XYZ file of N, CA and C in Angstrom:
624
model
N -5.921 26.782 2.783
C -6.300 25.827 1.755
C -7.772 25.452 1.886
N -8.222 25.176 3.098
C -9.623 24.802 3.330
C -10.556 25.939 2.929
N -10.194 27.154 3.323
C -11.002 28.318 2.947
C -11.030 28.475 1.422
N -9.883 28.278 0.789
C -9.801 28.409 -0.665
C -10.694 27.421 -1.385
N -10.666 26.158 -0.958
C -11.505 25.162 -1.611
C -12.976 25.356 -1.249
N -13.238 25.909 -0.058
C -14.614 26.281 0.280
C -15.137 27.345 -0.678
N -14.275 28.335 -0.975
C -14.640 29.370 -1.944
C -14.837 28.798 -3.333
N -14.028 27.782 -3.672
C -14.151 27.162 -4.997
C -15.471 26.400 -5.114
N -15.865 25.730 -4.026
C -17.156 25.031 -4.013
C -18.297 26.030 -4.162
N -18.175 27.163 -3.436
C -19.196 28.201 -3.543
C -19.263 28.805 -4.932
N -18.113 28.958 -5.582
C -18.068 29.553 -6.918
C -18.696 28.645 -7.966
N -18.736 27.335 -7.680
C -19.292 26.391 -8.646
C -20.755 26.675 -8.959
N -21.501 27.153 -7.962
C -22.919 27.442 -8.146
C -23.195 28.944 -8.196
N -22.123 29.732 -8.256
C -22.296 31.185 -8.327
C -21.225 31.768 -9.235
N -21.240 31.342 -10.484
C -20.194 31.751 -11.416
C -20.251 33.233 -11.770
N -21.374 33.884 -11.462
C -21.484 35.314 -11.736
C -21.153 36.166 -10.518
N -20.739 35.513 -9.416
C -20.432 36.222 -8.178
C -18.925 36.391 -8.018
N -18.492 37.590 -7.620
C -17.062 37.891 -7.522
C -16.441 37.378 -6.227
N -17.212 37.387 -5.121
C -16.628 37.051 -3.815
C -16.046 35.636 -3.745
N -16.785 34.594 -4.164
C -16.184 33.243 -4.105
C -14.935 33.119 -4.974
N -14.930 33.815 -6.113
C -13.768 33.769 -7.007
C -12.552 34.398 -6.333
N -12.758 35.535 -5.652
C -11.656 36.194 -4.943
C -11.102 35.277 -3.858
N -12.013 34.659 -3.090
C -11.597 33.782 -1.989
C -10.768 32.615 -2.505
N -11.271 31.928 -3.548
C -10.532 30.756 -4.037
C -9.225 31.147 -4.717
N -9.193 32.311 -5.369
C -7.955 32.751 -6.023
C -6.864 33.038 -5.004
N -7.208 33.830 -3.981
C -6.221 34.245 -2.981
C -5.793 33.079 -2.110
N -6.765 32.338 -1.578
C -6.454 31.324 -0.575
C -5.911 30.028 -1.158
N -5.928 29.868 -2.469
C -5.263 28.710 -3.062
C -3.883 29.052 -3.605
N -3.625 30.328 -3.852
C -2.309 30.733 -4.352
C -1.274 30.879 -3.242
N -1.672 31.469 -2.112
C -0.670 31.851 -1.113
C -0.309 30.779 -0.083
N -1.156 29.766 0.228
C -0.789 28.828 1.299
C 0.534 28.097 1.129
N 0.919 27.645 -0.084
C 2.212 26.954 -0.191
C 3.402 27.786 0.285
N 3.299 29.114 0.211
C 4.367 29.961 0.752
C 4.463 29.800 2.263
N 3.335 29.577 2.927
C 3.339 29.373 4.373
C 3.874 27.983 4.718
N 3.528 26.987 3.902
C 4.144 25.664 4.069
C 5.663 25.786 3.954
N 6.101 26.508 2.933
C 7.534 26.652 2.681
C 8.238 27.317 3.852
N 7.604 28.341 4.437
C 8.225 29.051 5.559
C 8.486 28.110 6.727
N 7.563 27.191 6.980
C 7.768 26.237 8.080
C 8.870 25.235 7.743
N 8.950 24.835 6.462
C 9.997 23.899 6.043
C 11.374 24.555 6.141
N 11.438 25.858 5.854
C 12.716 26.571 5.916
C 13.303 26.579 7.331
N 12.480 26.368 8.339
C 12.972 26.381 9.720
C 13.616 25.057 10.123
N 13.410 24.017 9.306
C 13.857 22.677 9.697
C 15.372 22.523 9.813
N 16.189 22.907 8.805
C 17.627 22.637 8.903
C 18.304 23.279 10.107
N 17.929 24.525 10.430
C 18.570 25.184 11.570
C 18.277 24.447 12.870
N 17.071 23.901 13.006
C 16.724 23.151 14.212
C 17.447 21.808 14.254
N 17.624 21.199 13.090
C 18.389 19.956 13.022
C 19.838 20.215 13.441
N 20.412 21.312 12.932
C 21.800 21.640 13.278
C 21.956 21.896 14.769
N 21.006 22.616 15.345
C 21.077 22.862 16.794
C 20.952 21.561 17.571
N 20.103 20.652 17.072
C 19.947 19.369 17.742
C 21.187 18.509 17.658
N 21.955 18.662 16.574
C 23.177 17.867 16.407
C 24.355 18.435 17.188
N 24.230 19.674 17.627
C 25.297 20.254 18.438
C 26.082 21.328 17.714
N 26.945 22.045 18.444
C 27.701 23.175 17.877
C 28.572 22.807 16.678
N 29.052 21.571 16.624
C 29.946 21.172 15.539
C 29.237 21.110 14.189
N 27.898 21.032 14.197
C 27.156 20.848 12.947
C 27.168 22.099 12.079
N 27.217 23.283 12.699
C 27.090 24.524 11.939
C 28.209 24.702 10.915
N 29.381 24.176 11.198
C 30.513 24.374 10.287
C 30.293 23.714 8.933
N 29.323 22.804 8.839
C 29.068 22.104 7.581
C 27.982 22.789 6.743
N 27.439 23.884 7.247
C 26.421 24.632 6.508
C 27.083 25.764 5.727
N 26.609 26.009 4.508
C 27.184 27.093 3.705
C 26.646 28.457 4.143
N 25.598 28.455 4.970
C 25.024 29.693 5.514
C 25.027 29.594 7.028
N 25.380 30.665 7.702
C 25.383 30.669 9.160
C 24.018 30.286 9.687
N 24.006 29.514 10.763
C 22.767 28.989 11.305
C 21.786 30.109 11.696
N 22.320 31.243 12.153
C 21.456 32.362 12.549
C 20.748 32.987 11.351
N 21.325 32.819 10.164
C 20.765 33.426 8.960
C 20.104 32.420 8.028
N 20.229 31.139 8.345
C 19.751 30.097 7.446
C 18.252 30.230 7.161
N 17.456 30.299 8.221
C 16.006 30.418 8.051
C 15.636 31.781 7.489
N 16.257 32.840 8.026
C 15.896 34.199 7.615
C 16.120 34.415 6.122
N 17.233 33.887 5.602
C 17.587 34.109 4.197
C 16.486 33.628 3.265
N 15.988 32.431 3.510
C 15.001 31.863 2.594
C 13.585 32.337 2.906
N 13.309 32.648 4.161
C 11.979 33.171 4.500
C 11.759 34.536 3.857
N 12.824 35.342 3.739
C 12.701 36.649 3.071
C 12.209 36.462 1.633
N 12.824 35.521 0.915
C 12.385 35.231 -0.445
C 10.969 34.699 -0.481
N 10.614 33.896 0.525
C 9.275 33.328 0.594
C 8.225 34.403 0.871
N 8.558 35.338 1.753
C 7.634 36.449 2.040
C 7.407 37.289 0.788
N 8.484 37.498 0.022
C 8.364 38.251 -1.224
C 7.410 37.536 -2.187
N 7.574 36.205 -2.323
C 6.679 35.425 -3.190
C 5.247 35.496 -2.684
N 5.076 35.469 -1.359
C 3.750 35.575 -0.743
C 3.082 36.890 -1.124
N 3.826 37.985 -1.041
C 3.281 39.297 -1.380
C 2.954 39.400 -2.871
N 3.824 38.821 -3.691
C 3.582 38.843 -5.139
C 2.302 38.083 -5.461
N 2.129 36.908 -4.843
C 0.921 36.115 -5.088
C -0.330 36.861 -4.635
N -0.241 37.520 -3.499
C -1.389 38.278 -2.995
C -1.757 39.392 -3.968
N -0.757 40.074 -4.492
C -0.994 41.155 -5.452
C -1.625 40.631 -6.734
N -1.094 39.515 -7.235
C -1.603 38.961 -8.489
C -3.044 38.492 -8.341
N -3.353 37.906 -7.201
C -4.723 37.453 -6.976
C -5.682 38.635 -6.988
N -5.230 39.763 -6.432
C -6.055 40.969 -6.446
C -6.311 41.466 -7.856
N -5.291 41.418 -8.713
C -5.449 41.831 -10.118
C -6.497 40.975 -10.825
N -6.372 39.651 -10.631
C -7.292 38.750 -11.323
C -8.706 38.879 -10.792
N -8.832 39.057 -9.463
C -10.155 39.176 -8.867
C -10.855 40.460 -9.300
N -10.082 41.533 -9.465
C -10.671 42.810 -9.875
C -11.220 42.743 -11.290
N -10.623 41.882 -12.111
C -11.103 41.701 -13.464
C -10.684 42.787 -14.432
N -9.907 43.778 -13.959
C -9.505 44.883 -14.831
C -8.326 44.503 -15.713
N -7.445 43.646 -15.178
C -6.270 43.259 -15.956
C -5.879 41.820 -15.620
N -6.705 40.843 -16.024
C -6.419 39.447 -15.685
C -5.102 38.936 -16.250
N -4.726 39.418 -17.449
C -3.471 38.970 -18.051
C -2.282 39.420 -17.213
N -2.336 40.665 -16.727
C -1.278 41.156 -15.836
C -1.214 40.307 -14.581
N -2.375 39.950 -14.053
C -2.425 39.096 -12.868
C -1.769 37.753 -13.107
N -2.025 37.161 -14.279
C -1.431 35.869 -14.605
C 0.090 35.973 -14.711
N 0.586 37.061 -15.297
C 2.035 37.265 -15.413
C 2.676 37.395 -14.033
N 2.010 38.132 -13.136
C 2.532 38.317 -11.773
C 2.522 36.988 -11.023
N 1.477 36.173 -11.218
C 1.421 34.851 -10.592
C 2.634 34.015 -11.018
N 2.893 33.996 -12.312
C 4.018 33.212 -12.836
C 5.340 33.716 -12.259
N 5.492 35.039 -12.175
C 6.710 35.612 -11.598
C 6.869 35.180 -10.138
N 5.784 35.266 -9.366
C 5.833 34.854 -7.961
C 6.187 33.386 -7.805
N 5.638 32.537 -8.681
C 5.950 31.112 -8.633
C 7.412 30.849 -9.000
N 7.944 31.617 -9.946
C 9.350 31.477 -10.306
C 10.260 31.864 -9.146
N 9.892 32.931 -8.426
C 10.649 33.334 -7.241
C 10.633 32.212 -6.205
N 9.458 31.625 -5.999
C 9.323 30.551 -5.021
C 10.147 29.333 -5.416
N 10.112 28.971 -6.689
C 10.868 27.810 -7.161
C 12.370 28.044 -7.010
N 12.831 29.240 -7.386
C 14.263 29.561 -7.264
C 14.715 29.491 -5.814
N 13.923 30.079 -4.920
C 14.254 30.055 -3.496
C 14.304 28.633 -2.977
N 13.339 27.808 -3.389
C 13.297 26.418 -2.944
C 14.491 25.626 -3.454
N 14.861 25.847 -4.702
C 16.003 25.119 -5.258
C 17.290 25.444 -4.506
N 17.494 26.729 -4.211
C 18.684 27.131 -3.452
C 18.653 26.551 -2.036
N 17.464 26.534 -1.448
C 17.302 25.981 -0.103
C 17.646 24.495 -0.086
N 17.095 23.742 -1.027
C 17.350 22.304 -1.071
C 18.835 22.033 -1.321
N 19.460 22.822 -2.183
C 20.898 22.658 -2.434
C 21.701 22.860 -1.160
N 21.355 23.892 -0.379
C 22.082 24.151 0.877
C 21.865 23.013 1.870
N 20.639 22.467 1.909
C 20.342 21.365 2.830
C 21.095 20.098 2.426
N 21.130 19.805 1.129
C 21.848 18.617 0.635
C 23.345 18.732 0.917
N 23.917 19.911 0.705
C 25.344 20.100 0.977
C 25.658 19.877 2.451
N 24.818 20.426 3.333
C 25.019 20.194 4.764
C 24.934 18.708 5.079
N 23.901 18.061 4.558
C 23.671 16.633 4.815
C 24.890 15.804 4.396
N 25.399 16.033 3.195
C 26.537 15.272 2.688
C 27.802 15.550 3.491
N 28.043 16.818 3.835
C 29.255 17.169 4.577
C 29.233 16.580 5.989
N 28.078 16.689 6.644
C 27.987 16.165 8.010
C 28.111 14.642 8.002
N 27.458 13.993 7.057
C 27.529 12.538 6.957
C 28.949 12.057 6.674
N 29.669 12.809 5.843
C 31.045 12.421 5.521
C 31.941 12.449 6.752
N 31.624 13.322 7.689
C 32.464 13.477 8.895
C 31.984 12.592 10.041
N 30.673 12.602 10.297
C 30.160 11.923 11.491
C 29.231 10.747 11.189
N 28.825 10.577 9.940
C 27.864 9.529 9.642
C 26.467 9.923 10.102
N 25.611 8.935 10.325
C 24.206 9.198 10.682
C 23.984 9.312 12.174
N 25.047 9.315 12.954
C 24.863 9.320 14.408
C 24.268 10.637 14.869
N 23.563 10.573 15.972
C 22.937 11.749 16.558
C 21.987 11.321 17.654
N 21.487 12.283 18.414
C 20.601 11.973 19.542
C 19.147 11.837 19.107
N 18.875 11.969 17.811
C 17.515 11.834 17.295
C 17.607 11.420 15.824
N 16.475 11.098 15.235
C 16.466 10.608 13.856
C 16.524 11.777 12.878
N 17.660 12.446 12.846
C 17.756 13.655 12.045
C 17.698 13.373 10.547
N 18.164 12.193 10.114
C 18.106 11.875 8.686
C 16.666 11.656 8.210
N 15.806 11.171 9.083
C 14.388 11.055 8.734
C 13.788 12.442 8.516
N 14.201 13.384 9.352
C 13.696 14.750 9.221
C 14.188 15.363 7.917
N 15.450 15.120 7.571
C 15.987 15.635 6.310
C 15.284 14.998 5.114
N 14.962 13.706 5.226
C 14.222 13.035 4.151
C 12.852 13.683 3.977
N 12.189 13.979 5.113
C 10.909 14.684 5.051
C 11.060 16.013 4.336
N 12.145 16.708 4.642
C 12.408 18.009 4.024
C 12.512 17.874 2.501
N 13.246 16.868 2.037
C 13.421 16.677 0.595
C 12.098 16.316 -0.082
N 11.339 15.427 0.549
C 10.078 14.969 -0.050
C 9.069 16.109 -0.122
N 8.890 16.828 0.987
C 7.907 17.919 0.991
C 8.335 19.056 0.066
N 9.631 19.313 -0.003
C 10.124 20.340 -0.930
C 9.820 19.945 -2.369
N 10.019 18.670 -2.697
C 9.735 18.187 -4.048
C 8.254 18.328 -4.380
N 7.397 18.035 -3.410
C 5.951 18.139 -3.634
C 5.544 19.583 -3.908
N 6.103 20.521 -3.143
C 5.775 21.935 -3.357
C 6.332 22.417 -4.694
N 7.513 21.925 -5.064
C 8.081 22.298 -6.363
C 7.209 21.804 -7.514
N 6.726 20.560 -7.414
C 5.845 20.013 -8.449
C 4.579 20.846 -8.535
N 4.029 21.190 -7.389
C 2.818 22.016 -7.368
C 3.059 23.368 -8.016
N 4.186 24.003 -7.709
C 4.494 25.320 -8.265
C 4.707 25.251 -9.771
N 5.382 24.197 -10.243
C 5.587 24.022 -11.680
C 4.245 23.831 -12.384
N 3.350 23.049 -11.763
C 2.011 22.859 -12.330
C 1.270 24.179 -12.458
N 1.353 25.020 -11.396
C 0.629 26.298 -11.448
C 1.224 27.233 -12.501
N 2.547 27.160 -12.715
C 3.174 27.954 -13.782
C 2.631 27.521 -15.145
N 2.578 26.201 -15.363
C 2.043 25.690 -16.632
C 0.574 26.085 -16.779
N -0.166 25.991 -15.675
C -1.596 26.309 -15.687
C -1.845 27.754 -16.107
N -1.168 28.692 -15.450
C -1.378 30.099 -15.763
C -0.693 30.503 -17.066
N 0.428 29.851 -17.375
C 1.121 30.168 -18.616
C 0.333 29.776 -19.849
N -0.490 28.727 -19.727
C -1.288 28.271 -20.864
C -2.425 29.231 -21.188
N -2.843 30.039 -20.193
C -3.916 31.002 -20.450
C -5.253 30.546 -19.901
N -6.156 31.499 -19.704
C -7.442 31.228 -19.061
C -8.371 30.360 -19.893
N -8.147 30.310 -21.196
C -9.043 29.531 -22.042
C -8.580 28.110 -22.272
N -7.436 27.730 -21.711
C -6.865 26.408 -21.959
C -7.392 25.355 -20.985
N -7.004 24.110 -21.238
C -7.573 22.948 -20.555
C -7.421 23.009 -19.034
N -6.215 23.336 -18.547
C -5.939 23.241 -17.114
C -6.803 24.185 -16.285
N -7.073 25.389 -16.788
C -7.892 26.340 -16.039
C -9.391 26.123 -16.267
N -9.749 25.325 -17.251
C -11.165 25.094 -17.544
C -11.672 23.772 -16.968
N -10.776 23.008 -16.336
C -11.153 21.717 -15.755
C -10.708 21.632 -14.303
N -11.485 20.911 -13.517
C -11.255 20.851 -12.073
C -10.182 19.846 -11.666
N -10.187 18.664 -12.297
C -9.389 17.571 -11.763
C -7.881 17.855 -11.674
N -7.245 18.583 -12.626
C -5.795 18.806 -12.480
C -5.431 19.553 -11.197
N -6.272 20.518 -10.787
C -5.982 21.280 -9.575
C -6.013 20.381 -8.350
N -6.977 19.461 -8.295
C -7.082 18.580 -7.128
C -5.927 17.583 -7.077
N -5.497 17.102 -8.246
C -4.404 16.121 -8.274
C -3.060 16.781 -8.014
N -2.802 17.897 -8.683
C -1.474 18.511 -8.650
C -1.343 19.668 -7.652
N -2.407 19.936 -6.900
C -2.334 20.957 -5.851
C -2.851 20.399 -4.535
N -4.146 20.079 -4.479
C -4.750 19.644 -3.220
C -4.090 18.389 -2.660
N -3.944 17.347 -3.490
C -3.363 16.087 -3.019
C -1.924 16.291 -2.548
N -1.161 17.091 -3.295
C 0.236 17.328 -2.924
C 0.348 18.093 -1.609
N -0.532 19.082 -1.398
C -0.474 19.856 -0.164
C -0.923 19.031 1.044
N -1.883 18.127 0.837
C -2.271 17.203 1.917
C -1.093 16.298 2.262
N -0.390 15.822 1.241
C 0.783 14.973 1.464
C 1.872 15.729 2.227
N 2.066 17.012 1.905
C 3.032 17.842 2.631
C 2.656 17.926 4.104
N 1.374 18.158 4.373
C 0.903 18.286 5.758
C 1.163 17.017 6.555
N 0.769 15.861 6.014
C 0.933 14.604 6.741
C 2.396 14.177 6.805
N 3.172 14.521 5.781
C 4.596 14.220 5.815
C 5.298 14.963 6.938
N 4.958 16.238 7.092
C 5.548 17.036 8.172
C 5.127 16.505 9.533
N 3.858 16.141 9.679
C 3.365 15.645 10.968
C 4.050 14.341 11.352
N 4.219 13.451 10.364
C 4.863 12.168 10.651
C 6.321 12.375 11.037
N 6.988 13.280 10.367
C 8.392 13.544 10.678
C 8.546 14.097 12.086
N 7.657 15.011 12.452
C 7.709 15.579 13.797
C 7.479 14.489 14.827
N 6.520 13.606 14.560
C 6.213 12.539 15.516
C 7.359 11.552 15.640
N 7.971 11.180 14.507
C 9.043 10.177 14.523
C 10.393 10.759 14.919
N 10.690 11.951 14.428
C 12.038 12.474 14.584
C 12.258 13.357 15.785
N 11.202 14.067 16.247
C 11.389 15.033 17.315
C 11.080 14.474 18.695
N 10.642 13.222 18.777
C 10.369 12.614 20.065
C 11.643 12.575 20.909
N 11.516 13.018 22.153
C 12.661 13.091 23.073
C 13.788 13.962 22.530
N 13.470 14.945 21.700
C 14.500 15.833 21.130
C 14.082 17.281 21.315
N 13.758 17.656 22.531
C 13.258 19.011 22.794
C 14.316 20.057 22.509
N 15.588 19.646 22.392
C 16.646 20.606 22.107
C 16.419 21.279 20.750
N 15.683 20.645 19.876
C 15.437 21.212 18.552
C 14.614 22.479 18.625
N 13.845 22.640 19.695
C 12.935 23.782 19.782
C 13.538 24.935 20.573
N 14.784 24.807 21.012
C 15.427 25.878 21.777
C 15.785 27.034 20.846
């Protein structure tokens, strides 16, 4: 993200230069997939922290929980990388925009399925055992829901942005990107850090 916005700052005074445009296109499109990959690891660690009995409340086996959604995330990552290359080359920008939208749709679908699986686990476990546990696992789940929502909002914004076309308001103005991308990704970063600090203290079993 930092590299991407650095490229965007450089492109502001070098609109005829291809390199800053390539940097900001690639490095602003793909980072949310990396955020998502780290979020996908959260439920399996929560389940391990709650003990062997927790896995029975998940609709996906704990060994496959992270892998299932990371596969979809890696696919979205590759699609975004490809689309950024199309747009940067300048040979087929419209094709690049279509690929970006497709990659964002893949990411949104994967996230929705992930959140549904996490909510089902949360409700089933709570119905049986309540909020008890050796750590603040519900705070971690709340972090998961909030950060997932922020990434979903960001992805929906980027779909609208690219779907409207290169000549429309969102791609011709700076402020929407900072509000609906940069601010949301900063919030995701600090939300994850706070959750780790509050929820994982004295809970080293989560990292086994």
